[in-house]
Amino acid sequence: TEFALDILFIDEDLKVVSYKDNAQPLDESGISSGSPVQYVLELNAGLRQKWGVSVGDSIAYTRN
């Protein structure tokens, strides 16, 4: 992407298993979750900390 991101790695139970803060723009190096995940959620850099999201937190969403 062209802007920094916070990346949340989420398992099949919708729990955050790890995250990467401030992934740099245009950096093509790999970012590992460190364990198996089902989903990846990309946020604008700084939002993970602002919202207080931590490993073990649950994620909920609705489909429209």
PDB file of C-alpha atoms in Angstrom:
ATOM      1  CA  THR A   1       0.000   0.000   0.000  1.00  0.00           C
ATOM      2  CA  GLU A   2       0.995   3.632  -0.148  1.00  0.00           C
ATOM      3  CA  PHE A   3       0.375   4.334   3.549  1.00  0.00           C
ATOM      4  CA  ALA A   4       1.336   2.728   6.859  1.00  0.00           C
ATOM      5  CA  LEU A   5      -0.926   0.020   8.298  1.00  0.00           C
ATOM      6  CA  ASP A   6      -1.562  -1.840  11.528  1.00  0.00           C
ATOM      7  CA  ILE A   7      -2.216  -5.486  10.664  1.00  0.00           C
ATOM      8  CA  LEU A   8      -4.284  -7.780  12.897  1.00  0.00           C
ATOM      9  CA  PHE A   9      -3.952 -11.556  12.497  1.00  0.00           C
ATOM     10  CA  ILE A  10      -7.156 -13.321  13.545  1.00  0.00           C
ATOM     11  CA  ASP A  11      -7.834 -17.051  14.058  1.00  0.00           C
ATOM     12  CA  GLU A  12     -10.926 -19.099  13.140  1.00  0.00           C
ATOM     13  CA  ASP A  13     -12.490 -18.276  16.539  1.00  0.00           C
ATOM     14  CA  LEU A  14     -12.230 -14.533  15.695  1.00  0.00           C
ATOM     15  CA  LYS A  15      -9.516 -13.959  18.323  1.00  0.00           C
ATOM     16  CA  VAL A  16      -6.534 -11.714  17.666  1.00  0.00           C
ATOM     17  CA  VAL A  17      -3.460 -13.955  17.770  1.00  0.00           C
ATOM     18  CA  SER A  18      -0.863 -11.321  16.823  1.00  0.00           C
ATOM     19  CA  TYR A  19      -0.436  -7.955  15.181  1.00  0.00           C
ATOM     20  CA  LYS A  20       2.086  -5.792  13.381  1.00  0.00           C
ATOM     21  CA  ASP A  21       1.974  -2.084  14.102  1.00  0.00           C
ATOM     22  CA  ASN A  22       2.982   0.506  11.538  1.00  0.00           C
ATOM     23  CA  ALA A  23       3.775  -1.751   8.571  1.00  0.00           C
ATOM     24  CA  GLN A  24       5.602   0.575   6.219  1.00  0.00           C
ATOM     25  CA  PRO A  25       4.292   1.615   2.817  1.00  0.00           C
ATOM     26  CA  LEU A  26       5.700  -0.046  -0.302  1.00  0.00           C
ATOM     27  CA  ASP A  27       7.693  -2.556   1.806  1.00  0.00           C
ATOM     28  CA  GLU A  28       7.437  -5.910   0.036  1.00  0.00           C
ATOM     29  CA  SER A  29       9.038  -7.989   2.796  1.00  0.00           C
ATOM     30  CA  GLY A  30       6.829 -10.642   4.387  1.00  0.00           C
ATOM     31  CA  ILE A  31       5.098 -10.216   7.741  1.00  0.00           C
ATOM     32  CA  SER A  32       4.430 -13.434   9.645  1.00  0.00           C
ATOM     33  CA  SER A  33       1.502 -13.972  11.982  1.00  0.00           C
ATOM     34  CA  GLY A  34       3.647 -16.374  14.009  1.00  0.00           C
ATOM     35  CA  SER A  35       0.838 -18.948  14.111  1.00  0.00           C
ATOM     36  CA  PRO A  36      -2.014 -20.180  11.881  1.00  0.00           C
ATOM     37  CA  VAL A  37      -4.712 -17.585  11.164  1.00  0.00           C
ATOM     38  CA  GLN A  38      -7.919 -17.435   9.167  1.00  0.00           C
ATOM     39  CA  TYR A  39      -8.216 -13.673   8.673  1.00  0.00           C
ATOM     40  CA  VAL A  40      -6.120 -10.542   8.344  1.00  0.00           C
ATOM     41  CA  LEU A  41      -7.537  -7.110   9.128  1.00  0.00           C
ATOM     42  CA  GLU A  42      -5.684  -4.018   7.907  1.00  0.00           C
ATOM     43  CA  LEU A  43      -6.196  -0.728   9.754  1.00  0.00           C
ATOM     44  CA  ASN A  44      -4.727   2.713   9.303  1.00  0.00           C
ATOM     45  CA  ALA A  45      -1.508   2.904  11.318  1.00  0.00           C
ATOM     46  CA  GLY A  46      -2.106   3.908  14.930  1.00  0.00           C
ATOM     47  CA  LEU A  47      -5.677   2.639  15.208  1.00  0.00           C
ATOM     48  CA  ARG A  48      -4.797  -0.662  16.930  1.00  0.00           C
ATOM     49  CA  GLN A  49      -3.193   1.181  19.820  1.00  0.00           C
ATOM     50  CA  LYS A  50      -5.830   3.959  19.841  1.00  0.00           C
ATOM     51  CA  TRP A  51      -8.607   1.367  20.095  1.00  0.00           C
ATOM     52  CA  GLY A  52      -6.656  -0.739  22.622  1.00  0.00           C
ATOM     53  CA  VAL A  53      -6.780  -3.965  20.588  1.00  0.00           C
ATOM     54  CA  SER A  54      -4.550  -6.670  22.099  1.00  0.00           C
ATOM     55  CA  VAL A  55      -3.727 -10.338  21.568  1.00  0.00           C
ATOM     56  CA  GLY A  56      -6.638 -12.439  22.830  1.00  0.00           C
ATOM     57  CA  ASP A  57      -9.302  -9.844  22.032  1.00  0.00           C
ATOM     58  CA  SER A  58     -12.360 -10.981  20.077  1.00  0.00           C
ATOM     59  CA  ILE A  59     -13.392  -9.459  16.783  1.00  0.00           C
ATOM     60  CA  ALA A  60     -17.037  -9.197  15.738  1.00  0.00           C
ATOM     61  CA  TYR A  61     -18.523  -8.132  12.420  1.00  0.00           C
ATOM     62  CA  THR A  62     -21.770  -8.230  10.488  1.00  0.00           C
ATOM     63  CA  ARG A  63     -22.266  -8.925   6.817  1.00  0.00           C
ATOM     64  CA  ASN A  64     -24.390  -6.484   4.855  1.00  0.00           C
TER      65      ASN A  64
END
